Tab-separated table of C-alpha atoms in Angstrom:
chain	number	residue	atom	x	y	z
A	1	PRO	CA	-8.440	14.500	-1.805
A	2	LEU	CA	-7.109	12.040	-4.422
A	3	GLU	CA	-3.762	11.773	-2.596
A	4	ALA	CA	-5.479	9.875	0.223
A	5	PHE	CA	-7.861	7.925	-2.013
A	6	ALA	CA	-8.036	4.289	-0.900
A	7	ALA	CA	-7.245	1.431	-3.246
A	8	PRO	CA	-10.429	0.011	-4.776
A	9	GLN	CA	-11.830	-3.328	-3.707
A	10	SER	CA	-12.930	-5.866	-6.322
A	11	ALA	CA	-16.583	-4.837	-5.858
A	12	GLU	CA	-15.709	-1.343	-7.104
A	13	LEU	CA	-13.932	-2.454	-10.274
A	14	CYS	CA	-15.470	-2.917	-13.710
A	15	ARG	CA	-13.454	-4.342	-16.591
A	16	VAL	CA	-13.837	-2.403	-19.836
A	17	SER	CA	-12.188	-2.986	-23.209
A	18	ILE	CA	-9.664	-0.351	-24.234
A	19	GLY	CA	-11.809	0.669	-27.219
A	20	GLN	CA	-14.873	1.207	-25.039
A	21	ALA	CA	-12.835	3.110	-22.459
A	22	ARG	CA	-11.361	5.467	-25.042
A	23	GLY	CA	-14.738	6.048	-26.643
A	24	PHE	CA	-16.398	6.715	-23.292
A	25	LEU	CA	-13.693	9.109	-22.084
A	26	SER	CA	-13.625	11.018	-25.368
A	27	LYS	CA	-16.898	12.640	-24.397
A	28	ALA	CA	-16.175	16.290	-23.678
A	29	GLU	CA	-17.724	16.397	-20.213
A	30	ILE	CA	-16.229	13.191	-18.797
A	31	GLU	CA	-13.143	13.438	-16.615
A	32	GLY	CA	-11.000	10.535	-15.503
A	33	TRP	CA	-7.860	9.951	-13.436
A	34	ARG	CA	-5.243	7.238	-13.787
A	35	PHE	CA	-3.205	5.712	-10.969
A	36	GLU	CA	0.506	6.137	-11.708
A	37	THR	CA	2.292	3.157	-10.192
A	38	LEU	CA	5.705	4.831	-10.455
A	39	ASP	CA	4.959	7.471	-7.826
A	40	GLY	CA	1.642	6.321	-6.347
A	41	GLN	CA	-0.305	9.402	-7.490
A	42	TRP	CA	-3.631	9.890	-9.279
A	43	ARG	CA	-3.273	12.070	-12.392
A	44	LYS	CA	-5.937	13.537	-14.624
A	45	LEU	CA	-6.320	12.038	-18.082
A	46	THR	CA	-5.834	14.372	-21.022
A	47	LYS	CA	-6.485	14.069	-24.752
A	48	GLN	CA	-2.754	13.561	-25.196
A	49	SER	CA	-2.552	10.830	-22.536
A	50	GLY	CA	-5.652	8.703	-22.760
A	51	PRO	CA	-6.262	5.328	-21.109
A	52	ARG	CA	-3.844	2.452	-21.681
A	53	PRO	CA	-4.517	-1.302	-21.528
A	54	GLY	CA	-4.313	-2.778	-18.038
A	55	GLU	CA	-4.340	0.429	-16.027
A	56	LEU	CA	-6.688	1.640	-13.308
A	57	ILE	CA	-8.996	4.554	-14.178
A	58	LEU	CA	-11.059	6.490	-11.622
A	59	LEU	CA	-14.327	8.185	-12.602
A	60	ALA	CA	-16.786	10.253	-10.600
A	61	SER	CA	-19.906	8.246	-9.726
A	62	SER	CA	-21.995	11.007	-11.302
A	63	THR	CA	-20.489	10.106	-14.673
A	64	GLY	CA	-22.849	7.139	-14.997
A	65	GLY	CA	-22.254	4.463	-17.607
A	66	TYR	CA	-22.538	1.570	-15.164
A	67	ASP	CA	-25.315	-0.778	-14.089
A	68	ARG	CA	-25.018	-3.191	-11.164
A	69	GLN	CA	-26.612	-6.017	-13.138
A	70	LEU	CA	-25.147	-5.296	-16.577
A	71	GLY	CA	-21.777	-3.758	-15.745
A	72	PHE	CA	-20.441	-1.148	-18.165
A	73	THR	CA	-23.216	0.348	-20.297
A	74	GLY	CA	-21.400	3.107	-22.151
A	75	PRO	CA	-22.258	6.822	-22.223
A	76	PRO	CA	-25.514	7.717	-20.427
A	77	ALA	CA	-28.464	8.034	-22.800
A	78	LYS	CA	-29.340	11.405	-21.365
A	79	LYS	CA	-27.717	14.251	-19.529
A	80	ASN	CA	-28.035	14.259	-15.737
A	81	ALA	CA	-28.630	10.489	-15.698
A	82	ASP	CA	-28.722	8.839	-12.299
A	83	PRO	CA	-25.227	8.504	-10.843
A	84	THR	CA	-23.685	5.115	-10.206
A	85	PRO	CA	-24.798	3.919	-6.734
A	86	PRO	CA	-22.009	3.793	-4.147
A	87	VAL	CA	-20.473	0.502	-3.065
A	88	THR	CA	-20.337	-0.094	0.690
A	89	LEU	CA	-16.978	-1.527	1.747
A	90	LEU	CA	-16.004	-3.258	4.961
A	91	GLU	CA	-12.421	-2.101	4.562
A	92	ALA	CA	-10.127	-0.431	2.077
A	93	GLY	CA	-6.418	-0.470	1.502
A	94	ASP	CA	-3.918	2.029	0.223
A	95	SER	CA	-3.257	2.399	-3.482
A	96	GLU	CA	-0.043	0.488	-4.052
A	97	ALA	CA	2.763	2.080	-6.058
A	98	MET	CA	5.849	0.338	-7.469
A	99	GLY	CA	7.882	0.659	-4.286
A	100	ASP	CA	5.120	0.163	-1.729
A	101	ASP	CA	4.998	-2.882	0.521
A	102	PRO	CA	1.862	-2.436	2.664
A	103	LYS	CA	1.673	-6.072	3.799
A	104	SER	CA	4.925	-5.579	5.738
A	105	PHE	CA	3.040	-3.321	8.194
A	106	ILE	CA	0.552	-5.471	10.121
A	107	ASP	CA	0.561	-3.967	13.647
A	108	THR	CA	2.794	-6.684	15.091
A	109	TRP	CA	6.463	-7.621	14.856
A	110	VAL	CA	7.154	-10.895	13.035
A	111	ARG	CA	10.628	-12.348	12.622
A	112	LEU	CA	11.720	-13.139	9.076
A	113	GLU	CA	12.398	-16.759	9.994
A	114	ASP	CA	8.947	-17.157	11.577
A	115	HIS	CA	7.130	-15.558	8.646
A	116	THR	CA	8.958	-17.871	6.258
A	117	ASP	CA	7.821	-20.902	8.248
A	118	HIS	CA	4.249	-19.588	8.252
A	119	VAL	CA	4.251	-19.135	4.462
A	120	VAL	CA	5.690	-22.613	3.882
A	121	ALA	CA	2.961	-24.081	6.113
A	122	GLN	CA	0.230	-22.286	4.162
A	123	LEU	CA	1.842	-23.321	0.885
A	124	THR	CA	1.769	-26.960	1.994
A	125	ARG	CA	-1.945	-26.705	2.791
A	126	LEU	CA	-2.695	-25.164	-0.588
A	127	ALA	CA	-0.626	-27.737	-2.458
A	128	ASP	CA	-2.489	-30.540	-0.664
A	129	ALA	CA	-5.892	-28.996	-1.373
A	130	LEU	CA	-5.107	-28.344	-5.042
A	131	GLY	CA	-3.373	-31.666	-5.652
A	132	ILE	CA	-0.332	-29.971	-7.152
A	133	ASP	CA	2.083	-32.282	-8.964
A	134	ALA	CA	5.232	-33.216	-6.999
A	135	ARG	CA	7.535	-31.359	-9.403
A	136	TRP	CA	5.697	-28.035	-9.186
A	137	ARG	CA	5.159	-28.540	-5.471
A	138	GLY	CA	8.910	-28.858	-4.922
A	139	TRP	CA	9.504	-25.634	-6.838
A	140	LEU	CA	6.836	-23.838	-4.815
A	141	GLU	CA	8.183	-25.057	-1.480
A	142	THR	CA	11.675	-23.849	-2.369
A	143	ALA	CA	10.307	-20.505	-3.569
A	144	ALA	CA	8.332	-20.116	-0.327
A	145	ARG	CA	11.467	-20.771	1.726
A	146	TRP	CA	13.428	-18.069	-0.179
A	147	HIS	CA	10.702	-15.596	-1.126
A	148	ASP	CA	11.441	-12.952	1.529
A	149	LEU	CA	15.205	-13.335	1.920
A	150	GLY	CA	15.535	-9.881	0.331
A	151	LYS	CA	13.876	-8.383	3.419
A	152	ALA	CA	17.182	-9.014	5.192
A	153	HIS	CA	18.624	-6.214	3.031
A	154	PRO	CA	19.882	-3.398	5.297
A	155	VAL	CA	17.706	-0.855	3.470
A	156	PHE	CA	14.541	-2.826	4.217
A	157	GLN	CA	15.498	-3.513	7.826
A	158	GLU	CA	16.219	0.182	8.357
A	159	MET	CA	12.721	1.006	7.101
A	160	LEU	CA	11.127	-1.394	9.590
A	161	LEU	CA	13.282	-0.343	12.544
A	162	THR	CA	13.267	3.449	12.160
A	163	PRO	CA	10.853	4.924	14.751
A	164	GLN	CA	8.260	7.488	13.832
A	165	PRO	CA	9.144	11.045	14.875
A	166	GLY	CA	8.010	11.540	18.464
A	167	SER	CA	6.941	7.921	18.835
A	168	ALA	CA	6.953	6.448	22.339
A	169	GLN	CA	6.901	2.883	21.029
A	170	PRO	CA	9.763	0.724	22.286
A	171	ALA	CA	12.263	-0.035	19.559
A	172	ALA	CA	12.447	-3.545	18.151
A	173	ASP	CA	15.645	-5.546	18.581
A	174	PRO	CA	18.002	-4.547	15.725
A	175	GLY	CA	19.834	-7.836	16.202
A	176	ILE	CA	16.826	-9.710	14.780
A	177	LEU	CA	15.910	-9.796	11.091
A	178	TRP	CA	12.257	-8.783	10.780
A	179	ALA	CA	9.674	-9.475	8.082
A	180	LYS	CA	6.786	-7.436	9.529
A	181	SER	CA	6.494	-4.256	11.565
A	182	ASP	CA	3.920	-3.127	14.132
A	183	HIS	CA	3.581	0.335	12.619
A	184	ARG	CA	3.206	2.227	9.359
A	185	ARG	CA	6.312	4.303	8.727
A	186	GLY	CA	8.064	6.013	5.879
A	187	ARG	CA	9.194	4.390	2.684
A	188	VAL	CA	12.627	2.922	2.132
A	189	LYS	CA	15.427	5.370	1.356
A	190	ARG	CA	15.950	3.807	-2.065
A	191	ARG	CA	12.866	4.548	-4.073
A	192	HIS	CA	11.103	1.603	-5.759
A	193	PHE	CA	12.996	-0.916	-3.613
A	194	ARG	CA	11.712	-4.454	-4.248
A	195	HIS	CA	12.793	-7.042	-1.716
A	196	GLU	CA	11.592	-9.907	-3.932
A	197	LEU	CA	14.113	-8.948	-6.623
A	198	ALA	CA	16.890	-9.221	-4.048
A	199	SER	CA	15.482	-12.616	-3.025
A	200	ALA	CA	15.460	-13.908	-6.610
A	201	LEU	CA	18.968	-12.633	-7.369
A	202	ALA	CA	20.270	-14.276	-4.210
A	203	PHE	CA	18.634	-17.568	-5.172
A	204	ILE	CA	20.201	-17.824	-8.649
A	205	GLN	CA	23.635	-16.896	-7.320
A	206	ASP	CA	26.053	-19.842	-7.610
A	207	ARG	CA	23.289	-22.095	-8.968
A	208	PRO	CA	23.282	-23.658	-12.450
A	209	ASN	CA	21.349	-21.837	-15.153
A	210	SER	CA	18.709	-24.577	-15.304
A	211	ARG	CA	14.971	-24.503	-15.897
A	212	GLU	CA	14.304	-25.524	-12.292
A	213	THR	CA	16.542	-22.777	-10.874
A	214	ASN	CA	14.991	-20.180	-13.145
A	215	ALA	CA	11.415	-21.288	-12.454
A	216	VAL	CA	11.912	-21.014	-8.697
A	217	ALA	CA	13.596	-17.617	-9.117
A	218	TYR	CA	10.735	-16.391	-11.322
A	219	ILE	CA	8.100	-17.467	-8.777
A	220	ILE	CA	10.059	-15.663	-6.045
A	221	ALA	CA	10.437	-12.476	-8.104
A	222	ALA	CA	6.805	-12.415	-9.260
A	223	HIS	CA	5.032	-13.091	-5.970
A	224	HIS	CA	4.064	-9.422	-5.526
A	225	GLY	CA	3.339	-8.877	-9.220
A	226	LYS	CA	5.999	-6.153	-9.560
A	227	VAL	CA	8.900	-8.075	-11.164
A	228	ARG	CA	8.436	-10.597	-13.952
A	229	LEU	CA	10.133	-10.834	-17.360
A	230	SER	CA	12.409	-7.824	-17.100
A	231	ILE	CA	14.734	-6.190	-14.595
A	232	ARG	CA	15.069	-2.492	-15.277
A	233	SER	CA	15.857	0.648	-13.371
A	234	LEU	CA	13.203	3.342	-13.134
A	235	PRO	CA	13.689	7.030	-13.989
A	236	ASP	CA	13.578	8.502	-10.484
A	237	GLU	CA	15.564	5.859	-8.605
A	238	LYS	CA	18.372	6.809	-6.270
A	239	ARG	CA	21.615	6.066	-8.113
A	240	PRO	CA	24.855	4.727	-6.656
A	241	LYS	CA	27.740	7.199	-6.667
A	242	ASP	CA	29.832	5.016	-8.971
A	243	ASP	CA	28.716	3.318	-12.196
A	244	LYS	CA	27.323	0.200	-10.536
A	245	LEU	CA	24.292	-1.484	-12.030
A	246	PHE	CA	21.077	-0.667	-10.168
A	247	ALA	CA	17.417	-1.588	-10.512
A	248	ARG	CA	14.349	-1.395	-8.281
A	249	GLY	CA	16.364	-0.132	-5.323
A	250	ILE	CA	18.945	-2.933	-5.554
A	251	TRP	CA	22.572	-2.029	-6.280
A	252	HIS	CA	25.209	-4.373	-7.668
A	253	ASP	CA	27.352	-5.772	-4.807
A	254	ASP	CA	24.727	-5.061	-2.109
A	255	LEU	CA	25.336	-7.480	0.756
A	256	LEU	CA	22.626	-9.630	2.330
A	257	PRO	CA	23.652	-10.911	5.772
A	258	ALA	CA	23.560	-14.568	6.780
A	259	THR	CA	19.856	-15.279	7.234
A	260	ALA	CA	17.841	-18.050	8.884
A	261	LEU	CA	15.126	-19.310	6.537
A	262	GLY	CA	13.509	-21.731	8.968
A	263	ALA	CA	13.624	-25.535	8.994
A	264	GLY	CA	17.291	-25.329	9.975
A	265	GLN	CA	18.320	-23.510	6.785
A	266	LEU	CA	20.854	-20.695	7.127
A	267	THR	CA	22.222	-18.791	4.146
A	268	ASP	CA	25.760	-17.500	3.911
A	269	PRO	CA	26.206	-13.752	3.400
A	270	ILE	CA	25.372	-13.052	-0.266
A	271	GLU	CA	26.779	-10.240	-2.411
A	272	LEU	CA	24.090	-9.501	-4.974
A	273	ASP	CA	25.015	-9.667	-8.656
A	274	LEU	CA	22.888	-7.530	-10.982
A	275	SER	CA	24.609	-8.636	-14.188
A	276	PRO	CA	21.528	-10.729	-15.190
A	277	MET	CA	19.760	-7.441	-15.998
A	278	ARG	CA	22.083	-7.064	-18.993
A	279	LEU	CA	21.047	-8.607	-22.309
A	280	GLY	CA	22.661	-11.750	-23.677
A	281	PRO	CA	23.306	-15.353	-22.615
A	282	GLY	CA	22.365	-16.010	-19.000
A	283	SER	CA	20.360	-12.802	-18.706
A	284	TRP	CA	17.177	-12.619	-16.644
A	285	LEU	CA	15.187	-11.978	-19.826
A	286	GLU	CA	16.616	-15.042	-21.568
A	287	ARG	CA	15.874	-17.218	-18.537
A	288	CYS	CA	12.280	-15.993	-18.279
A	289	LEU	CA	11.564	-16.281	-22.002
A	290	ASP	CA	12.677	-19.906	-21.839
A	291	LEU	CA	10.128	-20.491	-19.061
A	292	ARG	CA	7.407	-18.690	-20.974
A	293	ASP	CA	8.028	-20.723	-24.126
A	294	ALA	CA	8.559	-24.099	-22.420
A	295	THR	CA	5.871	-26.633	-23.353
A	296	GLU	CA	5.434	-27.838	-19.768
A	297	LEU	CA	5.218	-24.295	-18.362
A	298	GLY	CA	4.135	-21.351	-20.471
A	299	PRO	CA	2.478	-18.148	-19.231
A	300	PHE	CA	-0.595	-19.793	-17.700
A	301	ARG	CA	1.194	-22.346	-15.517
A	302	LEU	CA	3.687	-19.671	-14.466
A	303	ALA	CA	0.774	-17.422	-13.497
A	304	PHE	CA	-0.791	-20.281	-11.526
A	305	LEU	CA	2.426	-21.021	-9.614
A	306	GLU	CA	2.936	-17.320	-8.902
A	307	SER	CA	-0.630	-17.068	-7.594
A	308	VAL	CA	-0.258	-20.056	-5.269
A	309	LEU	CA	2.789	-18.530	-3.562
A	310	ARG	CA	1.100	-15.131	-3.351
A	311	LEU	CA	-1.981	-16.645	-1.743
A	312	ALA	CA	0.139	-18.576	0.772
A	313	ASP	CA	1.949	-15.339	1.642
A	314	GLN	CA	-1.312	-13.425	2.045
A	315	ARG	CA	-2.850	-16.124	4.233
A	316	ALA	CA	0.222	-16.260	6.445
A	317	SER	CA	0.218	-12.462	6.849
A	318	ALA	CA	-3.499	-12.422	7.676
A	319	LEU	CA	-3.045	-15.073	10.369
A	320	GLU	CA	-0.062	-13.213	11.830
A	321	GLN	CA	-2.174	-10.083	12.142
A	322	GLN	CA	-5.078	-11.976	13.721
A	323	GLU	CA	-2.799	-13.661	16.249
A	324	LYS	CA	-0.907	-10.526	17.299
A	325	PRO	CA	-0.350	-10.213	21.079
């Protein structure tokens, strides 16, 4: 049953310190499961692999230890204490693993160029409402224009365009670059593929290694919360046949086609360069650490800028789904 367990909504979550969590789960009769983001599976906690900071732990409601008014209360004072009352949800999503991209399946086809325009429009509204400074606003607008360029990658387009077995749905036009699909199909052939990494790599290509370039690239890469300070390959990724660099489903020298980004902007074909994943001068890590340590930026402003783009993206996707034909 855990394989099909829906992702929790905020009303179902309770933040607990790591010390409290370890103490609570050390009780002999309490079982817990962690969500493994690498493969999208729930796995039972053991004494050898207890809870870790920042992860999602699932407990049976009969475990107790929670009060709706007080939150986490620790181990029940008595055996057979009343179970935690269920939370009624209007909707639930899928648990999202490292390579999942559920917001790309919204029951309607949306062109990449159109989605980009929609996100930029939502970003503009947010920037106006929040009174964002002109400098940060410019960075955000550029990031919004480039944030989904990586969806033009042939691997991502193949995922969107491949019909379900036995499906009678008419195929979408393969001559159009799509951002959203009208169905829920299989995952990309390259496990852990992250389109936003391809977008960020394309953006820094042939641009100066400046704070502005790197800030925009960071916002692009981080807008799904899967790529931030480091670029690294994962253990079970599909590897290229030669010794090319690879990370998160992107291979060195992958080619992005010429892509319309809206507002009359058209990129040239871009051959992706993964050399920034190496350590040393000009590396992705060096660029991001400079942003983190910059007086005018730092982790909190970076998190704010990342959140603004993510919210604009989510609002645009929600409107696209509401306005489907």
